[in-house]
Coordinates of C-alpha atoms in Angstrom, one line a residue:
D1 CA -44.6 62.7 29.4
T2 CA -41.9 60.2 28.4
L3 CA -42.8 56.7 27.2
W4 CA -41.9 55.4 30.7
D5 CA -44.4 57.7 32.4
L6 CA -47.1 56.6 30.0
A7 CA -46.3 52.9 30.5
I8 CA -46.4 53.4 34.3
A9 CA -49.7 55.2 34.1
E10 CA -51.1 52.4 31.9
A11 CA -49.9 49.7 34.3
E12 CA -51.4 51.6 37.3
K13 CA -54.6 52.0 35.4
R14 CA -54.9 48.2 35.0
E15 CA -54.0 47.6 38.6
N16 CA -56.4 50.1 40.3
P17 CA -59.6 50.3 38.3
N18 CA -61.9 52.6 40.3
D19 CA -65.7 52.8 40.1
D20 CA -65.8 56.5 39.8
D21 CA -67.7 58.4 37.0
V22 CA -64.3 59.0 35.4
K23 CA -62.8 55.8 33.9
P24 CA -59.3 55.0 35.2
G25 CA -56.6 56.9 33.5
E26 CA -59.1 59.2 32.0
V27 CA -58.6 62.9 32.5
W28 CA -61.4 64.8 34.3
E29 CA -62.2 68.1 32.7
K30 CA -64.4 70.7 34.3
S31 CA -65.2 74.3 33.5
I32 CA -66.1 77.1 35.9
L33 CA -67.3 80.6 35.0
F34 CA -66.7 83.3 37.6
M35 CA -68.9 86.4 37.3
G36 CA -70.2 89.1 39.6
N37 CA -69.7 92.7 40.7
K38 CA -67.0 94.8 39.1
N39 CA -63.9 94.8 41.4
G40 CA -65.6 92.3 43.6
G41 CA -62.5 90.1 44.0
K42 CA -63.1 87.4 41.4
T43 CA -59.5 87.4 40.1
T44 CA -58.1 87.2 43.7
I45 CA -60.3 84.1 44.4
I46 CA -59.2 82.4 41.2
L47 CA -55.5 83.0 41.9
R48 CA -55.9 81.6 45.4
C49 CA -57.6 78.5 44.0
L50 CA -54.7 77.9 41.6
E51 CA -52.2 78.8 44.3
R52 CA -50.6 81.5 42.2
E53 CA -48.7 84.3 44.0
E54 CA -49.3 87.0 41.4
S55 CA -51.1 90.3 42.1
P56 CA -54.5 90.5 40.4
K57 CA -55.0 92.8 37.4
P58 CA -58.4 94.2 36.4
T59 CA -60.2 91.7 34.1
L60 CA -61.2 92.9 30.7
A61 CA -64.2 91.3 29.0
L62 CA -63.6 87.5 29.3
E63 CA -60.4 85.9 30.5
Y64 CA -59.3 82.3 30.6
T65 CA -56.9 80.4 32.7
F66 CA -56.6 76.7 33.8
G67 CA -55.4 74.6 36.7
R68 CA -54.2 71.0 36.8
R69 CA -54.1 68.5 39.7
A70 CA -53.3 64.9 39.9
K71 CA -55.5 62.8 42.2
R72 CA -52.8 60.3 43.0
H73 CA -49.1 60.0 42.3
N74 CA -48.3 59.2 38.6
T75 CA -51.9 59.6 37.4
P76 CA -52.8 61.9 34.6
K77 CA -53.6 65.4 35.8
D78 CA -57.2 66.6 35.8
V79 CA -57.8 69.9 34.1
A80 CA -60.1 72.7 35.3
H81 CA -60.9 75.6 33.0
F82 CA -61.5 78.9 34.7
W83 CA -63.3 81.6 32.8
E84 CA -63.8 85.0 34.3
L85 CA -66.3 87.6 33.0
G86 CA -65.2 91.2 33.7
G87 CA -67.2 94.4 33.6
G88 CA -69.9 93.5 36.1
T89 CA -73.2 93.0 34.2
S90 CA -72.2 95.1 31.1
L91 CA -70.8 92.2 29.1
V92 CA -73.1 89.4 30.2
E93 CA -73.8 88.3 26.6
L94 CA -70.2 86.9 26.5
I95 CA -71.3 83.9 28.6
R96 CA -72.3 82.2 25.4
I97 CA -68.6 81.7 24.6
P98 CA -67.6 79.5 27.5
I99 CA -70.9 77.7 28.1
T100 CA -71.6 75.4 25.1
S101 CA -73.5 72.1 24.5
H102 CA -70.2 70.3 24.5
N103 CA -69.2 71.2 28.0
I104 CA -72.5 71.8 29.7
R105 CA -72.4 68.6 31.6
S106 CA -69.2 69.6 33.3
F107 CA -69.9 73.3 33.8
A108 CA -70.4 75.2 37.0
V109 CA -70.9 78.9 37.8
V110 CA -69.4 80.9 40.7
L111 CA -71.2 84.2 41.4
V112 CA -69.1 86.7 43.4
L113 CA -71.2 89.4 45.1
D114 CA -69.5 92.4 46.8
L115 CA -71.0 92.5 50.3
S116 CA -69.7 96.1 50.7
K117 CA -72.2 97.3 48.0
P118 CA -75.6 96.1 49.1
D119 CA -77.3 98.6 46.7
E120 CA -75.8 96.8 43.7
L121 CA -76.2 93.3 45.1
W122 CA -79.7 92.3 43.9
T123 CA -79.4 93.9 40.5
T124 CA -76.1 92.3 39.7
M125 CA -77.2 88.9 40.9
E126 CA -80.5 89.0 39.1
S127 CA -79.2 90.1 35.7
L128 CA -76.2 87.7 35.7
L129 CA -78.2 84.6 36.8
Q130 CA -81.1 85.4 34.5
V131 CA -79.0 85.6 31.4
T132 CA -77.0 82.5 32.4
R133 CA -80.1 80.5 33.2
N134 CA -81.8 81.4 29.9
H135 CA -78.7 80.4 27.9
V136 CA -78.3 77.1 29.8
N137 CA -82.0 76.3 29.3
K138 CA -81.7 76.9 25.5
I139 CA -78.8 74.4 25.4
L140 CA -80.8 71.9 27.5
T141 CA -83.8 72.3 25.1
K142 CA -81.6 71.5 22.2
L143 CA -80.0 68.6 24.0
E144 CA -83.5 67.1 24.7
K145 CA -83.8 66.6 21.0
T146 CA -80.3 65.5 20.1
N147 CA -79.2 63.7 23.3
P148 CA -82.2 63.1 25.6
E149 CA -80.3 60.9 28.1
V150 CA -77.8 63.6 28.9
A151 CA -80.6 66.2 29.2
A152 CA -82.5 63.9 31.6
E153 CA -79.4 63.2 33.6
M154 CA -78.7 66.9 34.0
K155 CA -82.2 67.7 35.1
Q156 CA -82.0 64.9 37.7
R157 CA -78.6 66.2 38.9
M158 CA -80.1 69.6 39.6
W159 CA -82.1 68.0 42.4
N160 CA -79.2 65.9 43.8
D161 CA -78.4 68.2 46.7
L162 CA -82.0 68.3 47.9
Q163 CA -83.3 65.0 49.2
R164 CA -86.9 64.2 48.1
D165 CA -88.1 64.3 51.7
H166 CA -86.6 67.8 52.2
P167 CA -89.5 70.0 53.4
D168 CA -88.7 72.6 50.8
Y169 CA -88.7 70.3 47.8
A170 CA -91.8 72.1 46.3
L171 CA -90.6 75.6 47.2
V172 CA -87.3 75.8 45.4
D173 CA -86.2 76.2 41.8
P174 CA -82.7 74.8 41.5
F175 CA -80.3 76.4 39.0
P176 CA -79.8 74.1 36.0
I177 CA -76.0 73.8 36.6
P178 CA -74.0 73.8 39.9
L179 CA -73.9 77.2 41.4
V180 CA -71.8 78.7 44.2
I181 CA -72.5 82.2 45.6
I182 CA -69.6 83.9 47.2
G183 CA -70.1 87.1 49.3
S184 CA -66.7 88.9 49.1
K185 CA -65.2 91.7 51.2
Y186 CA -66.6 90.3 54.4
D187 CA -64.1 92.4 56.4
I188 CA -65.9 95.6 55.2
F189 CA -69.3 94.0 55.6
H190 CA -68.5 93.0 59.2
E191 CA -68.3 96.8 60.1
F192 CA -71.9 97.3 59.0
D193 CA -74.8 97.8 61.4
S194 CA -76.0 94.4 62.8
E195 CA -79.5 94.9 61.4
M196 CA -78.2 95.6 57.9
R197 CA -75.9 92.5 58.1
K198 CA -78.9 90.4 59.2
I199 CA -81.0 91.5 56.2
I200 CA -78.2 90.9 53.7
S201 CA -77.2 87.5 55.2
K202 CA -80.8 86.3 55.4
T203 CA -81.6 87.4 51.8
L204 CA -78.5 85.6 50.5
R205 CA -79.3 82.5 52.4
F206 CA -82.8 82.5 50.9
V207 CA -81.5 83.1 47.3
S208 CA -78.9 80.4 47.6
H209 CA -81.3 77.9 49.0
Y210 CA -83.9 78.8 46.4
Y211 CA -81.4 78.2 43.6
G212 CA -79.9 75.0 45.2
A213 CA -76.6 76.9 45.5
S214 CA -73.7 76.8 48.1
L215 CA -73.1 80.0 49.9
V216 CA -69.8 81.2 51.4
F217 CA -68.6 84.6 52.7
T218 CA -65.0 85.5 52.1
S219 CA -62.4 88.2 52.5
K220 CA -58.6 88.5 52.1
S221 CA -58.3 86.4 55.3
E222 CA -56.6 83.1 54.6
A223 CA -59.0 81.1 56.7
L224 CA -62.0 82.4 54.8
L225 CA -60.4 82.0 51.4
L226 CA -59.7 78.4 52.2
K227 CA -63.4 77.8 52.8
A228 CA -64.3 79.3 49.4
R229 CA -61.4 77.3 47.8
A230 CA -62.8 74.1 49.3
L231 CA -66.2 74.7 47.5
I232 CA -64.5 75.6 44.2
N233 CA -62.1 72.6 44.4
H234 CA -65.1 70.4 44.8
L235 CA -66.5 71.7 41.5
A236 CA -63.2 71.9 39.7
F237 CA -61.4 68.7 40.8
G238 CA -64.1 66.6 42.5
Y239 CA -62.5 67.0 45.9
D240 CA -64.7 65.9 48.9
K241 CA -67.5 68.3 49.8
S242 CA -67.3 70.1 53.1
K243 CA -70.0 69.0 55.5
S244 CA -69.5 71.9 57.9
V245 CA -72.2 74.6 58.2
S246 CA -72.1 78.1 59.7
V247 CA -75.4 80.0 59.8
D248 CA -74.6 82.4 62.6
P249 CA -75.3 86.0 61.3
S250 CA -72.5 87.4 63.4
K251 CA -69.9 85.1 61.7
P252 CA -69.1 84.5 58.0
L253 CA -71.7 82.3 56.5
F254 CA -70.7 78.9 55.0
I255 CA -73.6 76.7 53.8
P256 CA -73.0 73.9 51.2
A257 CA -75.9 73.3 48.8
G258 CA -78.9 71.5 50.3
L259 CA -78.0 72.0 54.0
D260 CA -80.3 75.0 54.7
S261 CA -84.0 75.2 55.0
M262 CA -86.8 77.8 54.7
S263 CA -87.8 77.1 58.3
Q264 CA -84.2 77.9 59.5
I265 CA -84.0 81.0 57.3
G266 CA -87.3 82.3 58.5
P267 CA -89.6 84.9 56.8
P268 CA -88.4 88.0 54.9
P269 CA -87.1 90.6 57.4
A270 CA -90.0 93.0 57.4
S271 CA -93.0 93.8 59.6
D272 CA -96.3 91.9 58.9
S273 CA -98.1 95.0 57.8
D274 CA -95.3 95.8 55.3
L275 CA -95.4 92.2 54.0
G276 CA -99.2 92.4 53.6
K277 CA -98.8 95.5 51.4
M278 CA -96.3 94.0 49.1
R279 CA -97.7 92.4 45.9
A280 CA -95.5 89.5 44.8
N281 CA -96.2 86.4 42.7
T282 CA -93.3 84.3 43.9
P283 CA -91.3 84.0 47.2
L284 CA -88.2 85.3 45.3
E285 CA -90.1 88.5 44.2
L286 CA -91.2 89.1 47.8
W287 CA -87.7 88.8 49.2
K288 CA -86.5 91.2 46.4
K289 CA -89.1 93.8 47.4
V290 CA -88.2 93.5 51.1
F291 CA -84.4 93.7 50.3
E292 CA -84.8 96.7 48.0
K293 CA -86.9 98.6 50.5
T294 CA -83.9 98.7 52.8
F295 CA -81.3 98.9 50.0
P296 CA -82.8 100.8 47.1
P297 CA -80.9 99.7 44.0
K298 CA -78.5 102.3 42.7
S299 CA -79.3 103.0 39.1
F300 CA -75.8 102.2 37.9
C301 CA -74.6 101.4 34.4
D302 CA -71.5 99.3 34.1
L303 CA -71.3 100.3 30.4
Q304 CA -70.3 103.9 31.1
D305 CA -67.1 103.0 32.8
T306 CA -66.1 100.2 30.5
K307 CA -62.9 101.8 29.2
D308 CA -61.6 101.4 25.7
P309 CA -59.4 98.3 25.9
A310 CA -57.1 99.7 23.3
Q311 CA -56.0 102.3 25.8
D312 CA -55.4 99.8 28.7
I313 CA -51.8 100.0 29.8
Q314 CA -51.7 96.3 30.7
Y315 CA -52.1 95.5 26.9
A316 CA -49.6 98.0 25.6
E317 CA -47.6 96.9 22.6
Y318 CA -45.2 99.6 21.4
E319 CA -45.2 98.8 17.6
V320 CA -49.0 98.3 17.4
D321 CA -49.6 101.5 19.4
V322 CA -47.3 103.6 17.3
M323 CA -49.1 102.4 14.1
R324 CA -52.4 103.0 15.7
A325 CA -51.5 106.6 16.7
Q326 CA -50.3 107.2 13.2
K327 CA -53.6 105.9 11.7
N328 CA -55.6 108.1 14.2
Q329 CA -53.6 111.1 13.2

């Protein structure tokens, strides 16, 4: 920026003080971590959010990119940091790098689940959310000692999307930081048998509502990507939240956080006699058992197919590779 740009921004700042959280002229910085199934479409979603026209490459380990937007003409641009965890669940320990006590207040998670692979869906979701939640809770426990106001504010914010008079207030367990669940590859999912679609949709509605998360189904179609983008832009740049809701199981789901309810979702999709036989301590456990009865989890190990990054063509560097070959020899 030239001196003139700074002077104009300074003058505007004095003229239009706004009462938002962000002080006038101050840059808003948010961070979002994308994680989920391998080849589930995380990179594609990030590129669409940042309006980049490049073709997605496979993500190796943890990748970083950022986007900048100005709210109004001649105001400083807000920054959103996008982190992406590759390798499905095999590298989940890497989440400790982007999520720290310094940025926890402005952090959000986007979980991308591949709707075309229901047998991997629950395992992927459970392992990624569990590790993330444990890590965030550790940070919050530390914050309670060092900065109790911030910790209290974050705990309060978890419940913001659910009004106190919401009938499910006592039945849910909100995720400690904002969470969006994206069901990707809706075009393939749409070809599934209607009963299978119903079970997957219902289960994801329950999980999202239980965690206080927003839920959106998406595919390569522009209209669906725009809906996912609206939710992500709300987290990244504070854009207005969409108020529209679509809960029809024959159409792509779109449910912003706090706008669903257990009564609308209904009981787990199983017969009463089956439900009676299932031993579960929590509603989440019961839904898991019902879901896995229809879609037994595939015993898959992401680690086996995590290739050696040194052999990856997209990172080839002639001189380094020649030296490496020589050393190996």
